[in-house]
Amino acid sequence: MGDTVLLIDLKQLVIPTYLTEGGVPVTFDRQMYSLISGVQWHTAFGREGDPIYKQPNFEGSANLDGRLERNGILLDHEYIKAVIFFEYRLSDKEPKFLGLYRSRNITQGVRTFLYQVCDFINDELNSEGWQNNRILFGDQDSK
């Protein structure tokens, strides 16, 4: 019946990556100096067999946490144009919105909607991921 955007509320789930860290394929964990997979990005775009990186328990411990067992939502469901995750930190009263969209076949209406509603957006090509680095490394002009 038209463009479909899937809304996922994460209020009752504890996910190791939040907003910008979750919205990219991998992010750098400055505490343990390791790579961590973006859970939300992989939920949308991951491919079966892709490696999953987690925060190591201590220096020198493994951070490979297996491989994806299925494709992401936007790979297997063409009718869904985008996914918006409602994300909360413990102190948040209102959610932040992470929007992920498939770059091909995106309509202008869905793109406009994502830019108006979401605090951070990205696509399967990670073309918006550079904003993550601006936020992580202290560029005050970023959202």
PDB file of N, CA and C in Angstrom, residues 26-108:
ATOM      1  N   VAL A  26      30.872  -1.333  11.599  1.00  0.00           N
ATOM      2  CA  VAL A  26      31.769  -1.542  12.739  1.00  0.00           C
ATOM      3  C   VAL A  26      32.138  -0.180  13.310  1.00  0.00           C
ATOM      4  N   THR A  27      32.427  -0.174  14.599  1.00  0.00           N
ATOM      5  CA  THR A  27      32.878   1.039  15.257  1.00  0.00           C
ATOM      6  C   THR A  27      34.087   0.687  16.116  1.00  0.00           C
ATOM      7  N   PHE A  28      34.839   1.696  16.490  1.00  0.00           N
ATOM      8  CA  PHE A  28      36.043   1.488  17.286  1.00  0.00           C
ATOM      9  C   PHE A  28      35.717   1.722  18.749  1.00  0.00           C
ATOM     10  N   ASP A  29      35.990   0.736  19.563  1.00  0.00           N
ATOM     11  CA  ASP A  29      35.804   0.843  21.005  1.00  0.00           C
ATOM     12  C   ASP A  29      37.082   1.404  21.614  1.00  0.00           C
ATOM     13  N   ARG A  30      37.019   2.650  22.060  1.00  0.00           N
ATOM     14  CA  ARG A  30      38.214   3.315  22.586  1.00  0.00           C
ATOM     15  C   ARG A  30      38.657   2.768  23.937  1.00  0.00           C
ATOM     16  N   GLN A  31      37.763   2.138  24.672  1.00  0.00           N
ATOM     17  CA  GLN A  31      38.120   1.578  25.969  1.00  0.00           C
ATOM     18  C   GLN A  31      39.001   0.336  25.809  1.00  0.00           C
ATOM     19  N   MET A  32      38.629  -0.550  24.887  1.00  0.00           N
ATOM     20  CA  MET A  32      39.362  -1.809  24.721  1.00  0.00           C
ATOM     21  C   MET A  32      40.177  -1.836  23.419  1.00  0.00           C
ATOM     22  N   TYR A  33      40.186  -0.737  22.685  1.00  0.00           N
ATOM     23  CA  TYR A  33      40.959  -0.634  21.441  1.00  0.00           C
ATOM     24  C   TYR A  33      40.652  -1.790  20.482  1.00  0.00           C
ATOM     25  N   SER A  34      39.375  -1.974  20.229  1.00  0.00           N
ATOM     26  CA  SER A  34      38.967  -3.065  19.341  1.00  0.00           C
ATOM     27  C   SER A  34      37.780  -2.628  18.496  1.00  0.00           C
ATOM     28  N   LEU A  35      37.492  -3.400  17.480  1.00  0.00           N
ATOM     29  CA  LEU A  35      36.333  -3.152  16.635  1.00  0.00           C
ATOM     30  C   LEU A  35      35.118  -3.859  17.220  1.00  0.00           C
ATOM     31  N   ILE A  36      33.952  -3.221  17.064  1.00  0.00           N
ATOM     32  CA  ILE A  36      32.683  -3.797  17.517  1.00  0.00           C
ATOM     33  C   ILE A  36      31.680  -3.645  16.379  1.00  0.00           C
ATOM     34  N   SER A  37      30.928  -4.693  16.124  1.00  0.00           N
ATOM     35  CA  SER A  37      29.896  -4.641  15.085  1.00  0.00           C
ATOM     36  C   SER A  37      28.739  -3.754  15.528  1.00  0.00           C
ATOM     37  N   GLY A  38      28.193  -3.010  14.582  1.00  0.00           N
ATOM     38  CA  GLY A  38      26.982  -2.243  14.841  1.00  0.00           C
ATOM     39  C   GLY A  38      25.784  -3.178  14.774  1.00  0.00           C
ATOM     40  N   VAL A  39      25.186  -3.439  15.920  1.00  0.00           N
ATOM     41  CA  VAL A  39      24.094  -4.415  15.999  1.00  0.00           C
ATOM     42  C   VAL A  39      22.924  -4.000  15.110  1.00  0.00           C
ATOM     43  N   GLN A  40      22.529  -2.745  15.184  1.00  0.00           N
ATOM     44  CA  GLN A  40      21.375  -2.301  14.419  1.00  0.00           C
ATOM     45  C   GLN A  40      21.671  -2.334  12.919  1.00  0.00           C
ATOM     46  N   TRP A  41      22.873  -1.907  12.518  1.00  0.00           N
ATOM     47  CA  TRP A  41      23.244  -1.932  11.099  1.00  0.00           C
ATOM     48  C   TRP A  41      23.181  -3.363  10.576  1.00  0.00           C
ATOM     49  N   HIS A  42      23.718  -4.309  11.340  1.00  0.00           N
ATOM     50  CA  HIS A  42      23.699  -5.711  10.917  1.00  0.00           C
ATOM     51  C   HIS A  42      22.284  -6.290  10.938  1.00  0.00           C
ATOM     52  N   THR A  43      21.435  -5.832  11.833  1.00  0.00           N
ATOM     53  CA  THR A  43      20.036  -6.270  11.839  1.00  0.00           C
ATOM     54  C   THR A  43      19.359  -5.872  10.540  1.00  0.00           C
ATOM     55  N   ALA A  44      19.738  -4.725  10.003  1.00  0.00           N
ATOM     56  CA  ALA A  44      19.144  -4.250   8.748  1.00  0.00           C
ATOM     57  C   ALA A  44      19.857  -4.786   7.508  1.00  0.00           C
ATOM     58  N   PHE A  45      21.203  -4.788   7.518  1.00  0.00           N
ATOM     59  CA  PHE A  45      21.968  -5.040   6.284  1.00  0.00           C
ATOM     60  C   PHE A  45      22.921  -6.227   6.321  1.00  0.00           C
ATOM     61  N   GLY A  46      23.112  -6.841   7.458  1.00  0.00           N
ATOM     62  CA  GLY A  46      24.070  -7.929   7.557  1.00  0.00           C
ATOM     63  C   GLY A  46      23.731  -9.077   6.620  1.00  0.00           C
ATOM     64  N   ARG A  47      24.766  -9.775   6.199  1.00  0.00           N
ATOM     65  CA  ARG A  47      24.587 -10.950   5.329  1.00  0.00           C
ATOM     66  C   ARG A  47      24.960 -12.213   6.098  1.00  0.00           C
ATOM     67  N   GLU A  48      24.218 -13.266   5.829  1.00  0.00           N
ATOM     68  CA  GLU A  48      24.508 -14.541   6.457  1.00  0.00           C
ATOM     69  C   GLU A  48      25.996 -14.862   6.288  1.00  0.00           C
ATOM     70  N   GLY A  49      26.646 -15.198   7.395  1.00  0.00           N
ATOM     71  CA  GLY A  49      28.067 -15.527   7.366  1.00  0.00           C
ATOM     72  C   GLY A  49      28.994 -14.378   7.717  1.00  0.00           C
ATOM     73  N   ASP A  50      28.485 -13.137   7.762  1.00  0.00           N
ATOM     74  CA  ASP A  50      29.320 -12.001   8.166  1.00  0.00           C
ATOM     75  C   ASP A  50      29.826 -12.208   9.598  1.00  0.00           C
ATOM     76  N   PRO A  51      31.081 -11.820   9.874  1.00  0.00           N
ATOM     77  CA  PRO A  51      31.585 -11.944  11.251  1.00  0.00           C
ATOM     78  C   PRO A  51      30.929 -10.911  12.169  1.00  0.00           C
ATOM     79  N   ILE A  52      30.783 -11.286  13.433  1.00  0.00           N
ATOM     80  CA  ILE A  52      30.217 -10.403  14.459  1.00  0.00           C
ATOM     81  C   ILE A  52      31.319 -10.120  15.474  1.00  0.00           C
ATOM     82  N   TYR A  53      31.617  -8.838  15.693  1.00  0.00           N
ATOM     83  CA  TYR A  53      32.646  -8.436  16.645  1.00  0.00           C
ATOM     84  C   TYR A  53      31.992  -7.862  17.891  1.00  0.00           C
ATOM     85  N   LYS A  54      32.440  -8.313  19.048  1.00  0.00           N
ATOM     86  CA  LYS A  54      31.927  -7.825  20.330  1.00  0.00           C
ATOM     87  C   LYS A  54      33.059  -7.179  21.120  1.00  0.00           C
ATOM     88  N   GLN A  55      32.700  -6.447  22.152  1.00  0.00           N
ATOM     89  CA  GLN A  55      33.722  -5.880  23.027  1.00  0.00           C
ATOM     90  C   GLN A  55      34.389  -7.027  23.787  1.00  0.00           C
ATOM     91  N   PRO A  56      35.724  -7.101  23.765  1.00  0.00           N
ATOM     92  CA  PRO A  56      36.399  -8.169  24.514  1.00  0.00           C
ATOM     93  C   PRO A  56      36.204  -7.985  26.012  1.00  0.00           C
ATOM     94  N   ASN A  57      36.233  -9.088  26.732  1.00  0.00           N
ATOM     95  CA  ASN A  57      36.071  -9.036  28.193  1.00  0.00           C
ATOM     96  C   ASN A  57      37.270  -8.414  28.878  1.00  0.00           C
ATOM     97  N   PHE A  58      38.454  -8.615  28.301  1.00  0.00           N
ATOM     98  CA  PHE A  58      39.686  -8.044  28.839  1.00  0.00           C
ATOM     99  C   PHE A  58      40.705  -8.011  27.712  1.00  0.00           C
ATOM    100  N   GLU A  59      41.780  -7.260  27.896  1.00  0.00           N
ATOM    101  CA  GLU A  59      42.809  -7.140  26.858  1.00  0.00           C
ATOM    102  C   GLU A  59      43.346  -8.513  26.477  1.00  0.00           C
ATOM    103  N   GLY A  60      43.387  -8.765  25.200  1.00  0.00           N
ATOM    104  CA  GLY A  60      43.909 -10.029  24.700  1.00  0.00           C
ATOM    105  C   GLY A  60      42.873 -11.126  24.552  1.00  0.00           C
ATOM    106  N   SER A  61      41.642 -10.904  25.045  1.00  0.00           N
ATOM    107  CA  SER A  61      40.615 -11.933  24.861  1.00  0.00           C
ATOM    108  C   SER A  61      39.974 -11.766  23.476  1.00  0.00           C
ATOM    109  N   ALA A  62      39.368 -12.817  23.009  1.00  0.00           N
ATOM    110  CA  ALA A  62      38.763 -12.825  21.671  1.00  0.00           C
ATOM    111  C   ALA A  62      37.594 -11.850  21.591  1.00  0.00           C
ATOM    112  N   ASN A  63      37.444 -11.230  20.427  1.00  0.00           N
ATOM    113  CA  ASN A  63      36.265 -10.387  20.245  1.00  0.00           C
ATOM    114  C   ASN A  63      35.444 -10.823  19.039  1.00  0.00           C
ATOM    115  N   LEU A  64      35.762 -11.936  18.420  1.00  0.00           N
ATOM    116  CA  LEU A  64      34.931 -12.494  17.356  1.00  0.00           C
ATOM    117  C   LEU A  64      33.850 -13.334  18.030  1.00  0.00           C
ATOM    118  N   ASP A  65      32.596 -12.975  17.784  1.00  0.00           N
ATOM    119  CA  ASP A  65      31.466 -13.582  18.492  1.00  0.00           C
ATOM    120  C   ASP A  65      30.631 -14.455  17.561  1.00  0.00           C
ATOM    121  N   GLY A  66      31.254 -15.049  16.573  1.00  0.00           N
ATOM    122  CA  GLY A  66      30.529 -15.918  15.656  1.00  0.00           C
ATOM    123  C   GLY A  66      30.203 -15.213  14.350  1.00  0.00           C
ATOM    124  N   ARG A  67      29.254 -15.787  13.629  1.00  0.00           N
ATOM    125  CA  ARG A  67      28.850 -15.255  12.324  1.00  0.00           C
ATOM    126  C   ARG A  67      27.338 -15.145  12.272  1.00  0.00           C
ATOM    127  N   LEU A  68      26.865 -14.201  11.464  1.00  0.00           N
ATOM    128  CA  LEU A  68      25.413 -14.031  11.323  1.00  0.00           C
ATOM    129  C   LEU A  68      24.787 -15.295  10.754  1.00  0.00           C
ATOM    130  N   GLU A  69      23.625 -15.618  11.257  1.00  0.00           N
ATOM    131  CA  GLU A  69      22.934 -16.826  10.817  1.00  0.00           C
ATOM    132  C   GLU A  69      21.854 -16.545   9.777  1.00  0.00           C
ATOM    133  N   ARG A  70      21.545 -15.264   9.557  1.00  0.00           N
ATOM    134  CA  ARG A  70      20.546 -14.910   8.547  1.00  0.00           C
ATOM    135  C   ARG A  70      20.804 -13.508   8.026  1.00  0.00           C
ATOM    136  N   ASN A  71      20.215 -13.201   6.899  1.00  0.00           N
ATOM    137  CA  ASN A  71      20.347 -11.871   6.297  1.00  0.00           C
ATOM    138  C   ASN A  71      19.549 -10.845   7.089  1.00  0.00           C
ATOM    139  N   GLY A  72      19.959  -9.587   6.946  1.00  0.00           N
ATOM    140  CA  GLY A  72      19.258  -8.488   7.588  1.00  0.00           C
ATOM    141  C   GLY A  72      17.887  -8.234   6.984  1.00  0.00           C
ATOM    142  N   ILE A  73      17.077  -7.521   7.727  1.00  0.00           N
ATOM    143  CA  ILE A  73      15.690  -7.236   7.359  1.00  0.00           C
ATOM    144  C   ILE A  73      15.583  -6.589   5.981  1.00  0.00           C
ATOM    145  N   LEU A  74      16.417  -5.587   5.705  1.00  0.00           N
ATOM    146  CA  LEU A  74      16.288  -4.855   4.445  1.00  0.00           C
ATOM    147  C   LEU A  74      16.849  -5.618   3.248  1.00  0.00           C
ATOM    148  N   LEU A  75      17.597  -6.683   3.483  1.00  0.00           N
ATOM    149  CA  LEU A  75      18.076  -7.510   2.378  1.00  0.00           C
ATOM    150  C   LEU A  75      17.006  -8.468   1.897  1.00  0.00           C
ATOM    151  N   ASP A  76      16.232  -9.015   2.816  1.00  0.00           N
ATOM    152  CA  ASP A  76      15.260 -10.046   2.471  1.00  0.00           C
ATOM    153  C   ASP A  76      13.833  -9.544   2.292  1.00  0.00           C
ATOM    154  N   HIS A  77      13.579  -8.281   2.588  1.00  0.00           N
ATOM    155  CA  HIS A  77      12.219  -7.755   2.495  1.00  0.00           C
ATOM    156  C   HIS A  77      12.222  -6.461   1.680  1.00  0.00           C
ATOM    157  N   GLU A  78      12.151  -6.603   0.381  1.00  0.00           N
ATOM    158  CA  GLU A  78      12.239  -5.455  -0.538  1.00  0.00           C
ATOM    159  C   GLU A  78      11.152  -4.410  -0.297  1.00  0.00           C
ATOM    160  N   TYR A  79       9.990  -4.826   0.176  1.00  0.00           N
ATOM    161  CA  TYR A  79       8.889  -3.885   0.373  1.00  0.00           C
ATOM    162  C   TYR A  79       9.143  -2.932   1.545  1.00  0.00           C
ATOM    163  N   ILE A  80      10.065  -3.285   2.448  1.00  0.00           N
ATOM    164  CA  ILE A  80      10.410  -2.388   3.553  1.00  0.00           C
ATOM    165  C   ILE A  80      11.502  -1.447   3.050  1.00  0.00           C
ATOM    166  N   LYS A  81      11.212  -0.161   3.041  1.00  0.00           N
ATOM    167  CA  LYS A  81      12.147   0.834   2.501  1.00  0.00           C
ATOM    168  C   LYS A  81      13.171   1.305   3.520  1.00  0.00           C
ATOM    169  N   ALA A  82      12.813   1.248   4.807  1.00  0.00           N
ATOM    170  CA  ALA A  82      13.708   1.734   5.863  1.00  0.00           C
ATOM    171  C   ALA A  82      13.292   1.128   7.198  1.00  0.00           C
ATOM    172  N   VAL A  83      14.230   1.173   8.152  1.00  0.00           N
ATOM    173  CA  VAL A  83      13.974   0.744   9.518  1.00  0.00           C
ATOM    174  C   VAL A  83      14.360   1.889  10.435  1.00  0.00           C
ATOM    175  N   ILE A  84      13.507   2.177  11.414  1.00  0.00           N
ATOM    176  CA  ILE A  84      13.840   3.171  12.436  1.00  0.00           C
ATOM    177  C   ILE A  84      13.846   2.475  13.787  1.00  0.00           C
ATOM    178  N   PHE A  85      14.993   2.564  14.465  1.00  0.00           N
ATOM    179  CA  PHE A  85      15.130   2.009  15.815  1.00  0.00           C
ATOM    180  C   PHE A  85      14.892   3.131  16.816  1.00  0.00           C
ATOM    181  N   PHE A  86      14.027   2.900  17.801  1.00  0.00           N
ATOM    182  CA  PHE A  86      13.826   3.815  18.919  1.00  0.00           C
ATOM    183  C   PHE A  86      14.794   3.348  20.000  1.00  0.00           C
ATOM    184  N   GLU A  87      15.764   4.190  20.345  1.00  0.00           N
ATOM    185  CA  GLU A  87      16.816   3.781  21.265  1.00  0.00           C
ATOM    186  C   GLU A  87      16.813   4.646  22.520  1.00  0.00           C
ATOM    187  N   TYR A  88      17.129   4.020  23.631  1.00  0.00           N
ATOM    188  CA  TYR A  88      17.142   4.692  24.928  1.00  0.00           C
ATOM    189  C   TYR A  88      18.442   4.374  25.654  1.00  0.00           C
ATOM    190  N   ARG A  89      18.999   5.367  26.321  1.00  0.00           N
ATOM    191  CA  ARG A  89      20.032   5.118  27.325  1.00  0.00           C
ATOM    192  C   ARG A  89      19.296   5.079  28.662  1.00  0.00           C
ATOM    193  N   LEU A  90      19.963   4.610  29.690  1.00  0.00           N
ATOM    194  CA  LEU A  90      19.289   4.477  30.990  1.00  0.00           C
ATOM    195  C   LEU A  90      18.697   5.788  31.482  1.00  0.00           C
ATOM    196  N   SER A  91      19.366   6.898  31.206  1.00  0.00           N
ATOM    197  CA  SER A  91      18.903   8.193  31.709  1.00  0.00           C
ATOM    198  C   SER A  91      17.901   8.878  30.774  1.00  0.00           C
ATOM    199  N   ASP A  92      17.660   8.323  29.593  1.00  0.00           N
ATOM    200  CA  ASP A  92      16.780   8.967  28.621  1.00  0.00           C
ATOM    201  C   ASP A  92      15.306   8.810  28.984  1.00  0.00           C
ATOM    202  N   LYS A  93      14.587   9.926  28.895  1.00  0.00           N
ATOM    203  CA  LYS A  93      13.134   9.874  29.031  1.00  0.00           C
ATOM    204  C   LYS A  93      12.478   9.774  27.665  1.00  0.00           C
ATOM    205  N   GLU A  94      13.141  10.330  26.678  1.00  0.00           N
ATOM    206  CA  GLU A  94      12.658  10.281  25.293  1.00  0.00           C
ATOM    207  C   GLU A  94      13.672   9.512  24.455  1.00  0.00           C
ATOM    208  N   PRO A  95      13.197   8.765  23.471  1.00  0.00           N
ATOM    209  CA  PRO A  95      14.135   7.988  22.643  1.00  0.00           C
ATOM    210  C   PRO A  95      14.886   8.857  21.643  1.00  0.00           C
ATOM    211  N   LYS A  96      15.995   8.317  21.180  1.00  0.00           N
ATOM    212  CA  LYS A  96      16.698   8.837  20.003  1.00  0.00           C
ATOM    213  C   LYS A  96      16.306   7.905  18.860  1.00  0.00           C
ATOM    214  N   PHE A  97      16.365   8.414  17.639  1.00  0.00           N
ATOM    215  CA  PHE A  97      15.920   7.630  16.491  1.00  0.00           C
ATOM    216  C   PHE A  97      17.068   7.379  15.524  1.00  0.00           C
ATOM    217  N   LEU A  98      17.308   6.105  15.253  1.00  0.00           N
ATOM    218  CA  LEU A  98      18.307   5.669  14.291  1.00  0.00           C
ATOM    219  C   LEU A  98      17.579   5.133  13.067  1.00  0.00           C
ATOM    220  N   GLY A  99      17.790   5.769  11.903  1.00  0.00           N
ATOM    221  CA  GLY A  99      17.144   5.340  10.672  1.00  0.00           C
ATOM    222  C   GLY A  99      18.134   4.700   9.720  1.00  0.00           C
ATOM    223  N   LEU A 100      17.797   3.544   9.215  1.00  0.00           N
ATOM    224  CA  LEU A 100      18.620   2.839   8.244  1.00  0.00           C
ATOM    225  C   LEU A 100      17.789   2.577   7.006  1.00  0.00           C
ATOM    226  N   TYR A 101      18.361   2.861   5.840  1.00  0.00           N
ATOM    227  CA  TYR A 101      17.606   2.708   4.602  1.00  0.00           C
ATOM    228  C   TYR A 101      18.467   2.074   3.517  1.00  0.00           C
ATOM    229  N   ARG A 102      17.798   1.417   2.591  1.00  0.00           N
ATOM    230  CA  ARG A 102      18.460   0.823   1.431  1.00  0.00           C
ATOM    231  C   ARG A 102      18.632   1.927   0.401  1.00  0.00           C
ATOM    232  N   SER A 103      19.845   2.154  -0.053  1.00  0.00           N
ATOM    233  CA  SER A 103      20.127   3.301  -0.919  1.00  0.00           C
ATOM    234  C   SER A 103      19.454   3.206  -2.290  1.00  0.00           C
ATOM    235  N   ARG A 104      19.294   2.019  -2.796  1.00  0.00           N
ATOM    236  CA  ARG A 104      18.603   1.884  -4.080  1.00  0.00           C
ATOM    237  C   ARG A 104      17.103   1.799  -3.819  1.00  0.00           C
ATOM    238  N   ASN A 105      16.348   2.343  -4.686  1.00  0.00           N
ATOM    239  CA  ASN A 105      14.881   2.319  -4.600  1.00  0.00           C
ATOM    240  C   ASN A 105      14.303   3.121  -3.434  1.00  0.00           C
ATOM    241  N   ILE A 106      15.081   4.020  -2.855  1.00  0.00           N
ATOM    242  CA  ILE A 106      14.543   4.859  -1.781  1.00  0.00           C
ATOM    243  C   ILE A 106      13.751   5.998  -2.424  1.00  0.00           C
ATOM    244  N   THR A 107      12.594   6.262  -1.904  1.00  0.00           N
ATOM    245  CA  THR A 107      11.788   7.353  -2.446  1.00  0.00           C
ATOM    246  C   THR A 107      12.153   8.651  -1.742  1.00  0.00           C
ATOM    247  N   GLN A 108      11.860   9.746  -2.396  1.00  0.00           N
ATOM    248  CA  GLN A 108      12.142  11.044  -1.795  1.00  0.00           C
ATOM    249  C   GLN A 108      11.325  11.243  -0.524  1.00  0.00           C
TER     250      GLN A 108
END
